[in-house]
Coordinates of C-alpha atoms and ligand atoms in Angstrom, one line a residue:
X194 CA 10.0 -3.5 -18.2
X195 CA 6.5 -4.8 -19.0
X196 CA 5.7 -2.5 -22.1
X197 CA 8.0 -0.6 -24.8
X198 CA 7.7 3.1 -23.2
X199 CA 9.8 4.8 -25.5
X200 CA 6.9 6.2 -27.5
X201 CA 6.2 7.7 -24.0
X202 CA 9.8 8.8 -23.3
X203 CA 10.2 10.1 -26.7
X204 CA 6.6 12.2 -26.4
X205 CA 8.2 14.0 -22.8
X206 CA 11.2 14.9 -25.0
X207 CA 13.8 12.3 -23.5
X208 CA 17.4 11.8 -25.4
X209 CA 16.2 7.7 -25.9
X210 CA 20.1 6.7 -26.1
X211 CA 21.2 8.7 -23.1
X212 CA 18.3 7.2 -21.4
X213 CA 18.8 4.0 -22.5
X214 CA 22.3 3.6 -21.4
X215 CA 21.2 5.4 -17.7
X216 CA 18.2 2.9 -17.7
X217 CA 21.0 -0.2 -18.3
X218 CA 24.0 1.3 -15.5
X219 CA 20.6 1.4 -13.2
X220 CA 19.4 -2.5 -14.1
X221 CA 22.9 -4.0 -13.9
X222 CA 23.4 -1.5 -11.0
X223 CA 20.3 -3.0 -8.7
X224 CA 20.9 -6.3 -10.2
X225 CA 24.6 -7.0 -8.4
X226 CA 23.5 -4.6 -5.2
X227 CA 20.0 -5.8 -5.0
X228 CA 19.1 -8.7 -5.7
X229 CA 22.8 -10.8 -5.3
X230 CA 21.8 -10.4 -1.6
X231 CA 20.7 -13.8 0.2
X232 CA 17.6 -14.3 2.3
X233 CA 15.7 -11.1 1.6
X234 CA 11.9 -10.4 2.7
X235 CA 9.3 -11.7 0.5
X236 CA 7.9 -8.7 0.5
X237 CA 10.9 -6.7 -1.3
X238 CA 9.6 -8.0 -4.0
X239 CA 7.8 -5.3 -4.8
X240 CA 10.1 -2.7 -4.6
X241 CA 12.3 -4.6 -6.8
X242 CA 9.1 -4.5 -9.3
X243 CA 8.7 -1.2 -8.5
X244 CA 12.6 -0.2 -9.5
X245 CA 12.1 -2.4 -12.9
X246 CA 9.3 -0.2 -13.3
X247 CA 10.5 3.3 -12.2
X248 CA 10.9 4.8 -15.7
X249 CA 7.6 3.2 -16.8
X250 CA 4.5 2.1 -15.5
X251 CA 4.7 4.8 -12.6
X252 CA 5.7 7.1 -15.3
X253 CA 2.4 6.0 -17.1
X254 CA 0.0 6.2 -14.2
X255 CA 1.1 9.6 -13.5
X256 CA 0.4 10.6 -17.1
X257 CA -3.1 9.6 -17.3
X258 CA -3.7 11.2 -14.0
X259 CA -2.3 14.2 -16.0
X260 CA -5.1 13.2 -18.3
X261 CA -7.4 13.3 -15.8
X262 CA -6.9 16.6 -15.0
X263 CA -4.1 16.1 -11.6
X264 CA -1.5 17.7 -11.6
X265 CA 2.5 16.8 -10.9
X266 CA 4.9 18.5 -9.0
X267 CA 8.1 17.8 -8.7
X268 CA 10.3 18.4 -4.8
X269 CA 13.8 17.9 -4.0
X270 CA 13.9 18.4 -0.3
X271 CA 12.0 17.3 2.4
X272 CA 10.5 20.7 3.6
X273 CA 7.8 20.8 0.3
X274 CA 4.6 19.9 2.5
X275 CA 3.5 16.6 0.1
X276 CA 0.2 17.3 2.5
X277 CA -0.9 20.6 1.1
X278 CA 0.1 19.2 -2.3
X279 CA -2.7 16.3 -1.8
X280 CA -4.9 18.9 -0.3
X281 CA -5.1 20.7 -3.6
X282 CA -5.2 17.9 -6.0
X283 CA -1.7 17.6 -6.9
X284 CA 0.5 14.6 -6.8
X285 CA 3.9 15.2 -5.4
X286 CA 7.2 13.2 -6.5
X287 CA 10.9 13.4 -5.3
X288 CA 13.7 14.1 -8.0
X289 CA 16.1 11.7 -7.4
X290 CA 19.5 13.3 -7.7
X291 CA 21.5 10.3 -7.4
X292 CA 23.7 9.7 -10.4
X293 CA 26.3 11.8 -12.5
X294 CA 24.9 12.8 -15.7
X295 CA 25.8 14.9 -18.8
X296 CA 29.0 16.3 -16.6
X297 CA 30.8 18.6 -19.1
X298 CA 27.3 19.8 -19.9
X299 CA 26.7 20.4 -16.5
X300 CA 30.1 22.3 -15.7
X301 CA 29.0 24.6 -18.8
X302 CA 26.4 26.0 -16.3
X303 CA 27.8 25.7 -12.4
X304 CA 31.4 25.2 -10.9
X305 CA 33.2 21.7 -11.2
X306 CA 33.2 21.9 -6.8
X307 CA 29.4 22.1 -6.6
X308 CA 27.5 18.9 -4.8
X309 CA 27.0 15.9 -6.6
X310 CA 23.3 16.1 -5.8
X311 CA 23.1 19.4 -6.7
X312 CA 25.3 18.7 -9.7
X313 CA 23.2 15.5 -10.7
X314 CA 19.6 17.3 -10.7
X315 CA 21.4 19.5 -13.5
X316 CA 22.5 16.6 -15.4
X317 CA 19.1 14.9 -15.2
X318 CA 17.5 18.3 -17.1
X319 CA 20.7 19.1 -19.4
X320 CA 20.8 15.1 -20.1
X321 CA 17.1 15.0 -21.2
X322 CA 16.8 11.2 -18.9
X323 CA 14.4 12.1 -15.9
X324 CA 10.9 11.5 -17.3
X325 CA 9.7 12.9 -13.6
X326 CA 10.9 16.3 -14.5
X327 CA 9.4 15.8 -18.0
X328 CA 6.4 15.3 -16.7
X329 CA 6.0 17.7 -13.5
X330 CA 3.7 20.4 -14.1
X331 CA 5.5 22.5 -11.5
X332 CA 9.1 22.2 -9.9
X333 CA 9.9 23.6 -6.5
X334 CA 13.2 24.5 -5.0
X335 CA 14.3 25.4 -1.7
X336 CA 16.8 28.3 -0.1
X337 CA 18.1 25.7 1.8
X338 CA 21.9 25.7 1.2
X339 CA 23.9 27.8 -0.6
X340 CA 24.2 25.4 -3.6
X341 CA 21.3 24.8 -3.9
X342 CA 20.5 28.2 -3.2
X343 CA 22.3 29.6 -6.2
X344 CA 21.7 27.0 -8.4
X345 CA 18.1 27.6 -8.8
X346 CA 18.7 30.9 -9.9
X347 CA 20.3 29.1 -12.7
X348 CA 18.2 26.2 -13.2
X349 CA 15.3 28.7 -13.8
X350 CA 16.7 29.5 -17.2
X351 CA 16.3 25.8 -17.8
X352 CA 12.6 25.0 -17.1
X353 CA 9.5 27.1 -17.4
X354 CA 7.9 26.0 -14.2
X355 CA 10.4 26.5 -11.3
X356 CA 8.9 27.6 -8.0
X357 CA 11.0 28.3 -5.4
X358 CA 10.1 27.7 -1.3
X359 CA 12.2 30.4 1.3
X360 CA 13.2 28.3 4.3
X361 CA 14.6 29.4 7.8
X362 CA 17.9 29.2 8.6
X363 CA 17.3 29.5 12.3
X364 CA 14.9 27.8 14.7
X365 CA 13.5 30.9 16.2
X366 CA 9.8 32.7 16.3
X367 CA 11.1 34.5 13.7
X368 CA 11.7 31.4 11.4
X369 CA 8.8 29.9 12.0
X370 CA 6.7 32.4 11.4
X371 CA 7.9 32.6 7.8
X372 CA 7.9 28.6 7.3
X373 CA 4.2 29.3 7.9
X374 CA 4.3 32.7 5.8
X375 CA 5.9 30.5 3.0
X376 CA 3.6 27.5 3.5
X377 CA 0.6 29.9 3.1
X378 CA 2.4 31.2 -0.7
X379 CA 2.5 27.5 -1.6
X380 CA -0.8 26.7 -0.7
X381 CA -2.0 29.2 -2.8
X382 CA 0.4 28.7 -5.7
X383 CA -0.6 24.8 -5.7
X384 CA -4.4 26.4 -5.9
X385 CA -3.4 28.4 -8.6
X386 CA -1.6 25.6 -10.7
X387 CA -4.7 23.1 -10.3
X388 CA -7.9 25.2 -9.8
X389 CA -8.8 23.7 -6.3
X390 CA -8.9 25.6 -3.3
X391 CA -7.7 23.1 -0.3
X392 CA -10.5 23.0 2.4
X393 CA -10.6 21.9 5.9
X394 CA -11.0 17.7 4.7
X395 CA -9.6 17.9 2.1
X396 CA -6.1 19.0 4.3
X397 CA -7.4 16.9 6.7
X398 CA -7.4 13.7 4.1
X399 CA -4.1 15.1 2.7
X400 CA -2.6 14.7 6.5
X401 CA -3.9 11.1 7.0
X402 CA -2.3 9.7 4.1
X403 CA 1.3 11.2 4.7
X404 CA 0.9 10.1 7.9
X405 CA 0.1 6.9 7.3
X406 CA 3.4 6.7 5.2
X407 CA 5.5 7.9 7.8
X408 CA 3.9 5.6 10.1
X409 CA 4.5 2.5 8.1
X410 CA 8.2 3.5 7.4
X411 CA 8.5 4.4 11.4
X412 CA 7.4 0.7 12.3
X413 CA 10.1 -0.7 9.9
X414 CA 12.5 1.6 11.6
X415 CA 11.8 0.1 14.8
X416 CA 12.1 -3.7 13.6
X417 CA 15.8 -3.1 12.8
X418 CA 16.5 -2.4 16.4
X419 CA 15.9 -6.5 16.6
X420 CA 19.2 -8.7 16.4
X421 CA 19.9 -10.1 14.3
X422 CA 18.8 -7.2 11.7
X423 CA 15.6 -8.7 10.0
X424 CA 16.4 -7.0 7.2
X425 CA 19.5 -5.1 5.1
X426 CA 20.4 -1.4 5.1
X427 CA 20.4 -1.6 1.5
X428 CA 16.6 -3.1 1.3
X429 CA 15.4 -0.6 3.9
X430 CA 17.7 2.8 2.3
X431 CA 15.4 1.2 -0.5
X432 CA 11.9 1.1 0.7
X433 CA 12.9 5.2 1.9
X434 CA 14.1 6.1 -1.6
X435 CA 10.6 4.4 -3.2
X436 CA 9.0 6.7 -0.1
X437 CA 9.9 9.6 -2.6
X438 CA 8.0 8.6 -5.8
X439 CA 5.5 5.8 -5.5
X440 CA 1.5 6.4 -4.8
X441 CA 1.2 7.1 -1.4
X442 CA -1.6 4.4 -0.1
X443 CA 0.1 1.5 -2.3
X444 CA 3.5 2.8 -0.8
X445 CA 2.2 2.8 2.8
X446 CA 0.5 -1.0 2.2
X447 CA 3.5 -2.6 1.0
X448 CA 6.0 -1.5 3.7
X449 CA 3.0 -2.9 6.6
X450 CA 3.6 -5.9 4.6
X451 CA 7.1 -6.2 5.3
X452 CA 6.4 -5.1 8.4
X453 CA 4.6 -7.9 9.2
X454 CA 6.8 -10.1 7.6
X455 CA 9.8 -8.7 9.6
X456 CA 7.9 -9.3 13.1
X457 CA 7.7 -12.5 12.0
X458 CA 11.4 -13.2 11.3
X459 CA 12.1 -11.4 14.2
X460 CA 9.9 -13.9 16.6
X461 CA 12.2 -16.8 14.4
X462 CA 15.4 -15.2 14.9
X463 CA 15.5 -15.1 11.3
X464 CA 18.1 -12.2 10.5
X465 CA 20.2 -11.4 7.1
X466 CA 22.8 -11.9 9.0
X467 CA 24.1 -13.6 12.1
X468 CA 24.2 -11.6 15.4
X469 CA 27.5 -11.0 15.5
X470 CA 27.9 -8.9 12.9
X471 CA 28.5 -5.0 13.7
X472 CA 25.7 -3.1 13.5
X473 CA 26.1 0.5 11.8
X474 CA 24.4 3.5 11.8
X475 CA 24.2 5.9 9.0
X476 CA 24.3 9.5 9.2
X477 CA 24.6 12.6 6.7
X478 CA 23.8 13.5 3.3
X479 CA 20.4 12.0 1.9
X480 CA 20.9 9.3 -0.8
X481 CA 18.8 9.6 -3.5
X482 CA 17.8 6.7 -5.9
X483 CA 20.6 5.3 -7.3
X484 CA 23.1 6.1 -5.0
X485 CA 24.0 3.1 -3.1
X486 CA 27.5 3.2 -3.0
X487 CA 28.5 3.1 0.2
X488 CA 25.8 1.5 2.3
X489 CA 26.7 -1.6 -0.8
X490 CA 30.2 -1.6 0.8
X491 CA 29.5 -1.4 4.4
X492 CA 27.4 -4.1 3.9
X493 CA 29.6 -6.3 1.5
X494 CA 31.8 -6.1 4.7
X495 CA 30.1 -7.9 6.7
X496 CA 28.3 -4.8 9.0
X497 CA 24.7 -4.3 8.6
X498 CA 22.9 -1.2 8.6
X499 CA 20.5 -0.4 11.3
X500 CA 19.3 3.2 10.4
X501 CA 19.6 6.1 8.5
X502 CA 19.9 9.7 10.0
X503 CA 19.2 11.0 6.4
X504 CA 16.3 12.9 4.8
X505 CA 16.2 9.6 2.7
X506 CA 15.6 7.9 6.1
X507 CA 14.9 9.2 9.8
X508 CA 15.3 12.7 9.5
X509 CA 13.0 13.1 6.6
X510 CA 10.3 11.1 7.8
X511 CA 10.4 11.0 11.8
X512 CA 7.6 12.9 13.4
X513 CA 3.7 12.9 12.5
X514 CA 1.3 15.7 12.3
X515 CA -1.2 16.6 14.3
X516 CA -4.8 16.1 12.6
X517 CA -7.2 17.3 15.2
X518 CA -7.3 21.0 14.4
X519 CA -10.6 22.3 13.6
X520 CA -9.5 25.1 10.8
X521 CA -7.4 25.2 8.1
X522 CA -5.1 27.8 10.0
X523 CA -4.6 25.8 13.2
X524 CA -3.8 22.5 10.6
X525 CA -1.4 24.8 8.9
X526 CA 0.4 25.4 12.4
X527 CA 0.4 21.6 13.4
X528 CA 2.0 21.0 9.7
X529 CA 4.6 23.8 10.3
X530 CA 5.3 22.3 13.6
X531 CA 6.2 18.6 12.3
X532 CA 8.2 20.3 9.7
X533 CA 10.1 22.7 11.4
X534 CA 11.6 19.7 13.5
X535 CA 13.0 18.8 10.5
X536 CA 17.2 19.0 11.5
X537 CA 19.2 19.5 8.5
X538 CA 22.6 20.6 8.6
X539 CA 21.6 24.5 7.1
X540 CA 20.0 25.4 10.3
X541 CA 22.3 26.8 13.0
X542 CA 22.8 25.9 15.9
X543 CA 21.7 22.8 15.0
X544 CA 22.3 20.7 18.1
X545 CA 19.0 18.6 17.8
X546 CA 20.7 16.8 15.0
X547 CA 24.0 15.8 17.5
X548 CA 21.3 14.3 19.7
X549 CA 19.4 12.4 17.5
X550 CA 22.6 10.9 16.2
X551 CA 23.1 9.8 19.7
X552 CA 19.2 9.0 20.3
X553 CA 19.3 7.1 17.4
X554 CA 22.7 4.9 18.1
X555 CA 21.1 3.9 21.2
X556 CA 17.8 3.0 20.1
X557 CA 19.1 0.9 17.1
X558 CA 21.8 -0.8 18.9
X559 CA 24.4 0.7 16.8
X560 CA 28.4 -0.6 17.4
X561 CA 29.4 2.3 15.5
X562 CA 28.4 5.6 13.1
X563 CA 29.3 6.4 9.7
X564 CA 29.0 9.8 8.6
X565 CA 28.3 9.9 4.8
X566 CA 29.3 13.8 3.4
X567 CA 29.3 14.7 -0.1
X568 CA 32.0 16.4 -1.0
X569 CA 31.5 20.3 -1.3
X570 CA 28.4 19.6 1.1
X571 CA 29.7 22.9 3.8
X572 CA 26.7 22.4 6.0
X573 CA 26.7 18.5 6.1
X574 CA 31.2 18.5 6.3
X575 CA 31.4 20.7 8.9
X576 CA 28.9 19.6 11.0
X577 CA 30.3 15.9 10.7
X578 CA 33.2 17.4 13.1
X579 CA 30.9 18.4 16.1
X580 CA 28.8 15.1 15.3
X581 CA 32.1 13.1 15.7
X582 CA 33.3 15.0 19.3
X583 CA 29.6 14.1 20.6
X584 CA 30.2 10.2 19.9
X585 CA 33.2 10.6 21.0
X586 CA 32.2 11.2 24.2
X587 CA 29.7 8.8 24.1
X588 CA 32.6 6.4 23.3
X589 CA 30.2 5.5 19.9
X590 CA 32.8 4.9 17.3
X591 CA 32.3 7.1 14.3
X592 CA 33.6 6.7 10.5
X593 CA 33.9 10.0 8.6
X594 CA 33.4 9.4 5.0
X595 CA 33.7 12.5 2.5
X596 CA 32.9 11.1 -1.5
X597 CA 31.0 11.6 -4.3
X598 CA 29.2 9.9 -7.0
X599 CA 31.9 8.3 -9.0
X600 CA 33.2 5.0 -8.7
X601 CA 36.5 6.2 -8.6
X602 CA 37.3 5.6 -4.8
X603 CA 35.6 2.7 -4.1
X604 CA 39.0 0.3 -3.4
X605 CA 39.7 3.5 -0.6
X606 CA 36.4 3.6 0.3
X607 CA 36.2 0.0 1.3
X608 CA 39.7 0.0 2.8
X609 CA 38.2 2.2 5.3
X610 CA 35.4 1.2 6.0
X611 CA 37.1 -2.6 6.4
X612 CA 39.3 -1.6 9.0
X613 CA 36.3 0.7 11.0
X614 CA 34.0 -2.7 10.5
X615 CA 37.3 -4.7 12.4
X616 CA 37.1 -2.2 15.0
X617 CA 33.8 -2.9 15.9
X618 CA 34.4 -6.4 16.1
Ligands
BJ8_756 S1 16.2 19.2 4.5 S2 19.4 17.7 3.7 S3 16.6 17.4 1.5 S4 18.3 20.6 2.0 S5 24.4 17.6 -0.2 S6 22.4 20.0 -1.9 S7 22.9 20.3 1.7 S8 25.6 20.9 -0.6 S9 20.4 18.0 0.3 FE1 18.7 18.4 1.7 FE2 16.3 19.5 2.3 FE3 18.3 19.7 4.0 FE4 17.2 17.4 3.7 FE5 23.4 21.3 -0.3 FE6 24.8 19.5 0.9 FE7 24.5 19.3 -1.7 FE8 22.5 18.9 0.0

């Protein structure tokens, strides 16, 4: 890191030795999954600034624009509207999730079979080590699943600024109409907690710029359908992790960078690995910053990742919104419309997530699918049985991988996912 932050750290009321030994598991973490790969785009070099960086200087510039009167909120799911968070002069950053933290403290306060990601945003805040929380001036949670669902009810003891977003279950007129209702109550809470009222440009503006982001991160999902892959699961799972938490114009620059970079290598054959090697496609849970477990052993199998059916990936990001409206009302409908595509596993039925799988194997060129469920994820588990039966018919080989955060099963993990990789040979 370029500066001593711990007066920083210390001032948003981290624990400095609990977030000194995260901060060193994270550096050796990226350091044998990162950057131990061979022949990666120039242009990954800034994420891999950006991750030396991730507990500091973005921690700093979001502080002084604190000072300057902006204010932070903090998401973790991918229905919070970042748009209407722009509109009203908010900043809007993902909580990552994605490492066990502060366990036994955590089981004091939910059951030992609750998510890993649920169970990890606990340990960030019970922990004292996730200077994004420290520093968000408001925190929203979803009723998305029941974990989560439940576990807000809890986590509102433990911060004073919790704000929690209803969210259909079903995709009827019904559901819609209260993603809009609920849309409305967070426009006007986000009002409330800056003191700007969002107007017709300035939700306009708001659009372009997420839009612009999803753009960029669609054209890099595209260049992996070349072969060879012009670039690793791992460094692409990375640039839609970074998606979550860096500004949004610098963000949207740098991955048009690579972009151009990739088409590049891609006109030179120049791949990270050789065509032969099976091409997978990743579909399930999201994987939040640092969890990297299993897309590091696909791909020190020799398969390469091609795409991620993840909120962390093509599910979270697919889709742009419609700017043209003319008031705020019909921009509000064209916003509710992109979201409400989104296909997470809590909606039911939920068959537009079977056929993006399948959508997505094609258009990637994908020899197989793994199917990545945390364990104690209901929605996400049982779905992965349908998902598998579709594929099957298909004849798309599919991998169905249940696991967790620890390291624990790694030597099964990667028995498994060997023999599925020899298959596809
Ligand atoms: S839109 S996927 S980001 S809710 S893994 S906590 S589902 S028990 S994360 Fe998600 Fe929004 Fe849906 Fe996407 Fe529950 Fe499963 Fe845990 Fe999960």
């Amino acid at each position: 890191m370029s500066h001593d932050y711990r007066p920083m750290w210390s001032d948003l009321g981290l624990d400095l030795d609990a977030h000194d030994a995260l901060l060193d598991v994270l550096g050796k973490g990226y350091a044998d999954i990162f950057l131990s790969q061979t022949n990666r785009p120039k242009g990954m070099e800034y994420f891999d600034f950006v991750m030396s960086e991730v507990h500091g200087l973005r921690i700093k510039e979001l502080l002084d624009e604190k000072e300057q009167g902006r204010k932070i909120i903090g998401s973790y799911c991918v229905f919070v509207p970042e748009e209407i968070a722009l509109a009203a002069n908010a900043t809007l950053i993902g909580l990552c999730s994605g490492a066990e933290f502060a366990t036994e403290q955590v089981e004091q306060y939910l059951p030992r079979n609750t998510c890993a990601l649920i169970k990890s945003s606990f340990g960030f805040k019970l922990g004292k080590v996730c200077p994004y929380l420290e520093s968000a001036d408001m925190i929203v949670g979803e009723n998305t699943c029941d974990g989560k669902k439940k576990a807000y009810e809890i986590l509102d003891d433990l911060v004073e600024n919790l704000y929690v977003m209803d969210i259909p279950q079903v995709k009827s007129t019904q559901g819609r109409a209260l993603l809009k209702a609920e849309y409305y109550r967070f426009k006007e809470a986000v009002e409330q907690l800056t003191g700007v009222s969002v107007t017709l440009e300035s939700l306009k503006k708001g659009i372009e710029i997420v839009n612009n982001k999803r753009k960029a991160v669609h054209r890099l999902a595209k260049l992996r359908a070349a072969s060879p892959a012009p670039i690793s699961g791992l460094d692409a799972l990375l640039a839609n992790q970074v998606f979550f938490y860096d500004n949004p114009e610098r963000f949207t620059a740098s991955v048009n960078a690579i972009c151009d970079e990739l088409e590049e290598r891609i006109q030179a054959e120049n791949g990270v690995v050789t065509k032969s090697a099976p091409r997978v496609l990743l579909s399930g849970c999201p994987m939040a910053v640092p969890n990297w477990k299993l897309p590091w052993i696909i791909e020190s199998s020799g398969a390469v990742i091609v795409g991620e059916e993840s909120c962390v990936g093509e599910r979270g990001t697919r889709n742009v919104i419609d700017d043209s409206g003319s008031t705020i009302d019909e921009l509000m409908d064209a916003l509710v419309d992109r979201y409400f595509k989104v296909d997470c596993a809590i909606f039911t039925p939920n068959k537009e997530r079977l056929n993006h799988i399948e959508e997505m194997a094609k258009d990637y060129k994908a020899d197989g699918v793994i199917h990545y469920g945390l364990q104690f994820c209901q929605p996400y588990l049982i779905e992965s049985i349908p998902v598998e039966k579709a594929l099957d018919k298909k004849e798309i080989p599919t991998l169905r991988i249940e696991t967790d955060y620890s390291m624990e099963d790694v030597g099964q993990l990667k028995t498994r996912v060997e023999a599925f990789i020899e298959q596809l040979k």
